[in-house]
Amino acid sequence: MHPSALLGLMAFVAAISAFPTAPDSAHSSPSIRNLKANIKNVVILVMENRSFDNLLGGQKHKGLDNPINAGPFCNPYNLTDASQGVGCTGARDFDSVINDPDHAIYGNNIEFYGDYNPDNTLIAEGKLVPHQQGFLHEQMRLYGAKQNKTFLAAEVMNYYTEDQVPVLTTLVQNYLTFNHWHADIPGNTDPNRAVLVSGTSYGHGLNDADFGNHALPQRSIFQQLTENGHSWINYHDPKGGTGPDAGYFNWTYASNNADKIVPLANFYTDAAAGKLPELAYLNPSCCGVGTNSMHPSGLISDGEALIRDVYDALRNSPQWKESLFILTFDESGGFHDHVPAPLAPRPDNLTFTLNTPTGQPYTFPFDRLGGRVPTLLISPWVSKGHVEQKGNSVHGKAVSYSSASILRTLGYLWDFEPFTPRVEHAASFEHLIRKKVRSNTPTALPSPVPFK
Ligand SMILES: *[C@@H]1O[C@H](CO)[C@@H](O)[C@H](O)[C@H]1NC(C)=O
Ligand SMILES: *[C@@H]1O[C@H](CO)[C@@H](O)[C@H](O)[C@H]1NC(C)=O
Ligand SMILES: *[C@@H]1O[C@H](CO)[C@@H](O)[C@H](O)[C@H]1NC(C)=O
Ligand SMILES: *[C@@H]1O[C@H](CO)[C@@H](O)[C@H](O)[C@H]1NC(C)=O
Ligand SMILES: *[C@H]1O[C@H](CO)[C@@H](O)[C@H](O)[C@H]1NC(C)=O
């Protein structure tokens, strides 16, 4: 054997033995058994309206597909008039964005496809694919008359630097970040939150009155866990503005389970006492200054303070060693992201129709995902600094993760079937739980920095 071949073989053997416990594949019995053996408590915090390229765009960590590692990315100021030039992604965003970008379904349409009324048939056939070129155009349409265009470009295209979001930076470096995680609907908050906890928005495409009126009839994770004998609490910031997501569902009230919706302050005392339920679901407050969800015009630094407080409480809880904290966002908020949203199975046969700025109605068939959003797994059971790329459906197809991945995975943890085809075909992530618990997790996170 040639000496270089021998060296190559030795390197190969060394590489194999560096990973003595190669992760089992998604949806497999060993990975499901390992999840069930090690994770007893799940904490889910769903923040508001930020794209991956916006919030994590300045993270230099290897494997993240974002503006600082792969950009810059540019959008024209006007999709039909090239003479107006382009605005490109750049470092430094604002603690508070004052002109909330369009994130209605038609807003996402023009941002992704350059058209308020894209052809659904061509999209479904894969003949019309998103180009992610319309974010700046739509921001100009909404606010161009009253705002300097350079400022508008910075609001919608720019990203936060590592120094501006020290809490997130520390989490990315110490835990697991998904590179391809999308909102389930290219639209507003409440429909996306409903998919996350029930697998469908039940045909809703806007934040309409049904959510607040407990009118959603479908099965939710809250009902399912109650029926399976598992505990849950929906901790809710009393300042309001999101959810409480358990409150969307008729079942929660009809079955007298609304007493499981409690103030967010209880999360901290329950964590300290080791009394967290199996599922702790947290609703932040939204959406103005003084709220903590990161939704414009709430401060990014106030959102970081909430994430740090939740982390510190869990990290110092007696339950930490059996906990999995899922930090995610409901939707991308109309902020630029350069990764197109893929098609996805329809959850049901419902559609949603709304009027667009052209005067033409647009009917959305719920057949594709929304924008890419930041999602992290935080637990002593995940690999330090791991960046997860795409996942696998139960049929072995490589697919992007989405909020439906949460129900897919929790179904393995707590023994329930997927509620909808969207969930059934979602990538699960139980295989990302390691076999050995880590002891090198940070005991506290840095303080957020208010800026500008
Ligand atoms: C884009 O440019 C065209 C042609 O100059 C103009 O008619 C249109 O109003 C512009 N659109 C926006 C959103 O500014
Ligand atoms: C527009 O805003 C940019 C950045 O905020 C600033 O540098 C520039 O001077 C402003 N231009 C005008 C015409 O106000
Ligand atoms: C919830 O369901 C109950 C019975 O199942 C029904 O009487 C009630 O009207 C429903 N409430 C809403 C808000 O839909
Ligand atoms: C949608 O409708 C078709 C045709 O009526 C039916 O076969 C199918 O089961 C429905 N799908 C769902 C998810 O309800
Ligand atoms: C982001 O969240 C807000 C608050 O829920 C919601 O109103 C908006 O539709 C979402 N984006 C928005 C604001 O649609």
XYZ file of C-alpha atoms and ligand atoms in Angstrom:
522
model
C 0.000 0.000 0.000
C 1.298 3.458 -0.876
C 2.110 5.446 2.311
C -0.365 8.220 1.409
C -3.137 5.638 0.990
C -2.301 4.275 4.430
C -2.468 7.781 5.904
C -5.799 8.275 4.199
C -7.104 5.024 5.681
C -5.873 6.015 9.144
C -7.592 9.406 8.828
C -10.779 7.622 7.756
C -10.667 5.270 10.759
C -9.959 8.240 13.065
C -12.901 10.121 11.589
C -15.213 7.173 12.222
C -14.069 6.694 15.784
C -14.507 10.434 16.460
C -18.249 9.749 16.108
C -18.682 6.542 18.099
C -22.404 7.207 18.474
C -23.458 8.263 14.981
C -26.964 9.696 15.241
C -29.810 7.370 14.321
C -31.857 8.536 11.402
C -35.053 10.560 11.678
C -38.288 8.596 12.284
C -36.341 5.462 13.319
C -37.177 3.374 16.397
C -33.731 3.888 18.005
C -33.930 7.676 17.712
C -37.502 7.706 19.033
C -36.504 5.486 21.974
C -33.551 7.760 22.703
C -35.793 10.850 22.671
C -38.286 9.248 25.042
C -35.530 8.064 27.386
C -33.893 11.459 27.776
C -36.406 14.274 27.245
C -39.217 14.667 29.777
C -39.978 18.400 29.472
C -40.347 20.552 26.399
C -40.399 24.353 26.516
C -41.590 26.155 23.371
C -41.176 29.916 22.961
C -42.564 31.356 19.732
C -41.266 34.853 19.028
C -42.641 37.188 16.355
C -42.057 38.225 12.770
C -38.350 37.897 11.997
C -36.683 36.200 9.046
C -33.531 34.095 9.349
C -31.466 36.506 7.198
C -32.667 39.428 9.327
C -32.046 38.118 12.828
C -29.259 35.570 12.256
C -27.860 37.249 9.118
C -24.719 38.453 10.896
C -23.788 35.163 12.609
C -20.443 34.032 11.218
C -20.866 30.490 12.548
C -19.920 27.920 9.883
C -22.771 26.243 8.010
C -25.276 29.084 8.282
C -26.485 30.238 4.864
C -26.903 33.948 5.542
C -25.780 37.361 4.236
C -22.528 37.558 6.202
C -21.406 34.072 5.090
C -22.889 33.964 1.574
C -24.059 37.494 0.670
C -24.539 40.277 0.010
C -27.982 39.797 -1.502
C -29.742 42.636 -3.295
C -33.307 43.624 -4.208
C -34.379 46.288 -6.707
C -36.131 49.340 -5.252
C -38.728 48.853 -7.955
C -39.429 45.513 -9.637
C -40.413 47.109 -12.961
C -38.052 50.090 -13.073
C -34.411 49.028 -12.913
C -33.248 52.653 -13.127
C -34.184 53.089 -9.456
C -31.248 50.852 -8.487
C -30.869 48.187 -5.816
C -30.559 47.975 -2.053
C -28.381 45.222 -0.585
C -28.041 43.378 2.687
C -25.698 45.075 5.122
C -24.533 44.928 8.712
C -26.367 46.661 11.539
C -30.067 46.839 11.899
C -32.195 48.888 14.242
C -33.217 47.973 17.769
C -36.709 48.960 16.682
C -37.993 48.871 13.110
C -40.679 51.533 12.808
C -42.130 50.682 9.403
C -43.487 47.138 9.829
C -42.865 45.270 6.544
C -45.811 43.679 4.736
C -46.393 40.105 5.806
C -49.907 39.486 4.608
C -50.215 36.575 2.160
C -50.223 38.969 -0.808
C -47.219 40.778 0.714
C -45.308 37.493 0.811
C -46.474 36.859 -2.776
C -44.873 40.008 -4.131
C -41.810 39.582 -1.926
C -41.229 35.971 -3.055
C -42.659 35.956 -6.620
C -42.772 39.628 -7.635
C -46.535 39.326 -8.117
C -49.503 39.830 -5.762
C -51.446 37.177 -7.688
C -48.976 34.471 -8.720
C -50.348 31.526 -10.713
C -51.059 28.734 -8.208
C -51.019 26.035 -10.881
C -47.572 27.026 -12.122
C -46.333 27.161 -8.521
C -47.724 23.693 -7.735
C -46.104 22.308 -10.910
C -42.750 23.802 -9.906
C -42.742 26.032 -13.021
C -42.982 29.275 -11.076
C -40.351 29.477 -8.347
C -39.776 32.269 -5.844
C -36.928 34.691 -6.599
C -37.046 36.606 -3.267
C -36.632 39.924 -5.142
C -39.690 41.923 -4.009
C -39.038 42.776 -0.333
C -37.672 46.259 -1.009
C -40.266 47.053 -3.681
C -43.094 46.294 -1.240
C -41.478 48.343 1.545
C -41.185 51.249 -0.935
C -44.830 50.892 -1.976
C -45.989 51.051 1.644
C -43.662 53.689 3.069
C -41.773 55.302 0.120
C -43.907 58.448 0.218
C -42.911 59.309 3.776
C -39.444 57.769 4.253
C -35.954 58.116 2.839
C -35.344 55.076 0.585
C -31.894 54.221 1.982
C -33.471 54.005 5.409
C -36.264 51.728 4.116
C -33.705 49.463 2.432
C -31.782 49.150 5.694
C -34.989 48.295 7.581
C -36.009 45.441 5.321
C -32.633 44.161 3.988
C -30.136 44.650 6.821
C -29.205 42.141 9.462
C -28.171 42.150 13.101
C -24.487 41.721 13.875
C -23.249 39.202 16.437
C -22.625 42.070 18.868
C -26.157 43.425 18.495
C -27.746 40.101 19.522
C -25.338 38.628 22.086
C -27.966 36.298 23.572
C -28.707 34.678 20.200
C -25.012 34.628 19.303
C -24.208 32.660 22.462
C -27.082 30.256 21.809
C -25.987 29.634 18.187
C -22.435 28.915 19.330
C -23.493 26.572 22.137
C -26.575 24.774 20.846
C -28.253 23.674 17.610
C -29.506 25.998 14.861
C -31.686 24.972 11.907
C -30.497 26.394 8.601
C -33.685 25.444 6.709
C -36.676 26.055 8.967
C -39.717 27.824 7.500
C -42.970 29.235 8.788
C -45.822 27.002 7.635
C -47.861 29.784 6.019
C -46.569 32.806 4.050
C -48.814 35.083 6.095
C -49.716 36.463 9.471
C -49.178 35.508 13.066
C -52.318 33.746 14.272
C -52.650 31.314 11.327
C -48.980 30.369 11.735
C -49.304 29.888 15.466
C -52.362 27.703 14.866
C -50.409 25.435 12.485
C -47.621 25.079 15.024
C -49.987 23.746 17.701
C -52.645 22.018 15.548
C -51.203 21.271 12.088
C -53.582 23.583 10.193
C -54.898 27.127 10.350
C -58.280 25.637 9.391
C -58.517 27.905 6.351
C -57.629 31.102 8.209
C -55.134 33.382 6.468
C -55.434 36.503 8.630
C -55.482 37.406 12.308
C -59.292 37.375 12.389
C -61.709 37.421 15.329
C -62.108 33.616 15.463
C -58.741 33.230 17.193
C -59.682 35.481 20.094
C -63.210 34.045 20.224
C -61.961 30.471 20.829
C -63.730 29.421 17.639
C -61.170 27.037 16.103
C -62.714 23.545 16.091
C -59.661 21.384 15.302
C -57.634 19.159 17.630
C -54.638 20.892 19.205
C -51.537 19.641 21.027
C -53.210 20.849 24.222
C -56.238 18.586 23.743
C -54.045 15.693 22.618
C -51.756 15.850 25.644
C -54.704 16.060 28.025
C -56.254 12.977 26.403
C -52.934 11.107 26.597
C -52.467 11.946 30.264
C -49.599 14.427 29.760
C -49.350 17.819 31.443
C -49.176 21.226 29.775
C -49.376 24.885 30.697
C -49.663 27.869 28.341
C -47.696 30.678 30.024
C -48.862 33.999 28.620
C -47.394 37.485 28.988
C -50.305 39.510 30.431
C -49.350 42.492 28.233
C -50.956 40.409 25.465
C -50.587 40.700 21.700
C -49.971 37.029 20.888
C -52.279 34.141 21.750
C -52.621 32.687 24.269
C -52.362 30.026 21.599
C -54.254 27.415 23.659
C -57.066 29.959 23.736
C -57.672 29.712 19.972
C -59.426 26.389 20.348
C -62.986 25.729 21.285
C -61.907 22.564 23.095
C -59.846 24.486 25.658
C -62.959 26.214 27.017
C -65.544 23.522 26.294
C -63.444 21.007 28.285
C -62.704 23.413 31.165
C -58.985 23.535 30.495
C -58.657 27.322 30.261
C -57.189 27.337 33.778
C -53.992 25.992 32.172
C -53.480 29.442 30.611
C -51.499 31.350 33.267
C -49.273 34.455 33.491
C -45.705 34.204 32.191
C -44.353 35.020 35.678
C -45.456 31.526 36.787
C -42.959 29.997 34.356
C -40.061 31.340 36.389
C -41.396 30.088 39.735
C -42.378 26.702 38.258
C -38.902 26.312 36.711
C -37.173 27.182 39.973
C -39.373 24.726 41.901
C -38.863 21.896 39.388
C -42.594 21.943 38.677
C -42.652 22.628 34.940
C -45.282 20.578 33.088
C -44.234 18.212 30.312
C -45.090 20.928 27.777
C -44.489 24.559 28.762
C -45.763 26.735 25.902
C -44.798 30.409 26.163
C -46.541 33.371 24.533
C -44.498 36.624 24.476
C -46.141 40.057 24.313
C -46.515 41.936 21.066
C -46.122 44.288 19.151
C -45.060 47.835 20.177
C -42.282 49.365 22.251
C -42.284 47.754 25.701
C -43.253 44.297 24.366
C -40.820 41.398 24.165
C -41.602 39.325 21.045
C -39.173 41.192 18.696
C -42.124 42.195 16.504
C -41.693 45.731 15.092
C -41.703 48.205 16.782
C -40.821 46.197 19.908
C -37.110 46.311 20.686
C -34.821 43.456 19.649
C -32.991 43.936 22.945
C -36.239 43.433 24.913
C -36.801 40.181 23.003
C -33.262 39.098 23.828
C -33.943 39.823 27.504
C -36.966 37.493 27.413
C -34.978 34.699 25.729
C -32.180 35.095 28.277
C -34.630 35.045 31.216
C -36.325 31.879 29.938
C -32.948 30.223 29.320
C -31.503 31.178 32.700
C -34.628 29.923 34.495
C -34.517 26.589 32.677
C -30.723 26.189 32.894
C -30.880 26.627 36.670
C -33.999 24.500 37.121
C -33.750 21.004 38.633
C -35.452 19.895 35.389
C -32.711 21.168 33.043
C -31.117 17.760 32.503
C -34.290 16.361 30.993
C -35.433 19.458 29.100
C -35.586 20.520 25.471
C -36.147 24.235 24.795
C -37.404 24.993 21.263
C -36.906 28.662 20.390
C -38.660 29.637 17.161
C -40.546 32.391 15.341
C -44.089 32.391 14.018
C -43.250 33.893 10.620
C -40.692 35.988 8.763
C -42.483 39.309 9.143
C -41.839 40.599 5.609
C -38.103 40.859 6.267
C -35.770 39.855 3.455
C -34.581 36.264 3.264
C -32.764 34.876 0.235
C -33.876 31.223 0.593
C -37.086 30.430 -1.329
C -39.956 28.694 0.462
C -40.573 25.146 -0.805
C -43.881 23.500 -1.651
C -45.484 21.412 1.107
C -48.518 19.088 1.338
C -51.850 20.765 1.992
C -53.010 20.196 5.578
C -56.653 19.907 4.466
C -58.884 20.959 1.590
C -59.494 24.487 2.853
C -58.468 27.658 1.014
C -58.313 31.328 1.952
C -59.225 34.248 -0.324
C -58.251 37.876 0.163
C -58.173 41.056 -1.897
C -54.768 42.287 -3.056
C -53.515 45.819 -3.808
C -54.232 45.170 -7.523
C -57.953 44.881 -6.739
C -57.890 41.213 -7.791
C -58.681 38.574 -5.167
C -56.086 35.868 -4.521
C -56.948 32.391 -3.273
C -54.278 30.625 -1.248
C -54.418 26.809 -1.222
C -51.971 26.336 1.715
C -49.686 24.301 -0.547
C -46.346 25.879 0.317
C -44.332 27.121 3.277
C -43.676 30.701 4.362
C -40.373 32.509 4.857
C -37.337 31.082 6.609
C -37.236 31.832 10.337
C -34.664 31.302 13.102
C -35.188 28.107 15.132
C -32.850 26.657 17.756
C -32.862 23.527 19.906
C -31.456 24.326 23.328
C -30.768 21.385 25.629
C -27.882 19.520 27.247
C -28.823 16.760 24.777
C -27.940 18.593 21.536
C -24.499 19.049 19.972
C -22.605 22.246 20.687
C -22.674 24.663 17.758
C -24.349 22.180 15.392
C -25.995 23.601 12.267
C -28.712 21.320 10.959
C -29.379 21.446 7.213
C -32.477 19.842 5.660
C -34.318 16.974 7.335
C -36.204 13.916 6.128
C -39.879 13.148 5.767
C -41.151 9.813 7.059
C -40.868 8.591 3.449
C -37.173 9.474 3.343
C -37.533 12.561 1.161
C -35.152 15.463 1.952
C -37.349 18.376 3.045
C -36.947 21.700 4.806
C -38.053 21.783 8.421
C -41.095 23.866 9.357
C -43.211 24.499 12.435
C -45.069 21.247 11.613
C -41.803 19.484 12.492
C -42.576 20.241 16.130
C -45.847 18.279 16.155
C -44.191 15.523 14.117
C -41.494 15.149 16.768
C -43.727 15.606 19.823
C -45.974 12.865 18.422
C -43.020 10.504 18.810
C -42.321 11.761 22.319
C -45.891 11.554 23.580
C -47.450 8.885 21.356
C -49.859 10.606 19.015
C -50.424 10.454 15.276
C -49.901 13.448 12.932
C -53.020 15.641 12.957
C -52.824 16.546 9.243
C -50.955 15.537 6.058
C -48.773 18.638 6.532
C -47.562 17.233 9.841
C -47.341 13.669 8.549
C -44.881 14.680 5.819
C -42.864 17.094 7.978
C -39.235 16.393 8.908
C -38.898 15.246 12.522
C -35.875 16.106 14.646
C -35.801 13.511 17.432
C -32.605 12.069 15.899
C -30.772 15.281 16.838
C -31.004 14.324 20.510
C -27.668 12.815 21.536
C -27.116 9.705 23.612
C -24.984 11.450 26.220
C -25.838 14.511 28.239
C -23.469 17.482 27.952
C -21.897 19.160 30.960
C -20.411 22.142 29.079
C -23.535 24.263 28.660
C -23.375 27.961 29.674
C -24.895 28.559 33.114
C -26.089 32.048 32.142
C -26.360 34.144 28.990
C -24.902 37.621 28.411
C -27.022 40.717 28.929
C -28.681 42.113 25.822
C -27.490 45.472 24.519
C -29.977 48.249 23.834
C -28.669 50.132 20.781
C -29.321 53.351 18.801
C -42.281 51.342 -9.995
O -41.966 52.075 -11.116
C -43.068 52.235 -11.984
C -42.522 52.880 -13.269
O -41.732 54.010 -12.960
C -44.115 53.085 -11.300
O -45.242 53.231 -12.136
C -44.547 52.350 -10.020
O -45.440 53.159 -9.286
C -43.349 52.041 -9.175
N -43.789 51.179 -8.090
C -43.513 51.428 -6.819
C -44.036 50.443 -5.830
O -42.883 52.405 -6.465
C -31.218 58.884 4.011
O -30.851 58.055 5.104
C -29.466 57.748 5.093
C -29.230 56.692 6.141
O -30.165 56.760 7.164
C -28.665 58.998 5.293
O -27.284 58.707 5.295
C -28.979 59.965 4.159
O -28.331 61.199 4.369
C -30.477 60.196 4.040
N -30.747 60.936 2.814
C -31.635 61.921 2.756
C -31.832 62.558 1.419
O -32.255 62.325 3.741
C -67.645 25.661 21.108
O -68.289 24.417 21.085
C -69.478 24.362 21.809
C -70.011 22.966 21.842
O -69.135 22.069 21.278
C -70.464 25.299 21.176
O -71.671 25.287 21.911
C -69.896 26.690 21.180
O -70.739 27.565 20.481
C -68.550 26.706 20.533
N -67.985 28.010 20.714
C -67.477 28.701 19.731
C -66.916 30.018 20.108
O -67.447 28.297 18.595
C -59.683 16.468 0.084
O -60.715 16.180 -0.804
C -60.522 14.972 -1.518
C -61.610 14.874 -2.565
O -62.858 15.165 -1.998
C -60.515 13.816 -0.536
O -60.317 12.611 -1.209
C -59.405 14.024 0.449
O -59.428 13.031 1.454
C -59.518 15.368 1.123
N -58.306 15.602 1.892
C -58.331 15.979 3.154
C -57.009 16.141 3.801
O -59.341 16.202 3.764
C -46.604 39.742 12.865
O -47.319 39.747 14.010
C -48.324 40.705 14.131
C -48.841 40.596 15.485
O -49.480 39.411 15.673
C -49.418 40.474 13.186
O -50.442 41.456 13.314
C -48.818 40.597 11.881
O -49.833 40.205 10.977
C -47.638 39.665 11.831
N -47.171 40.198 11.087
C -48.048 40.869 11.210
C -47.988 41.948 12.218
O -48.937 40.464 10.507
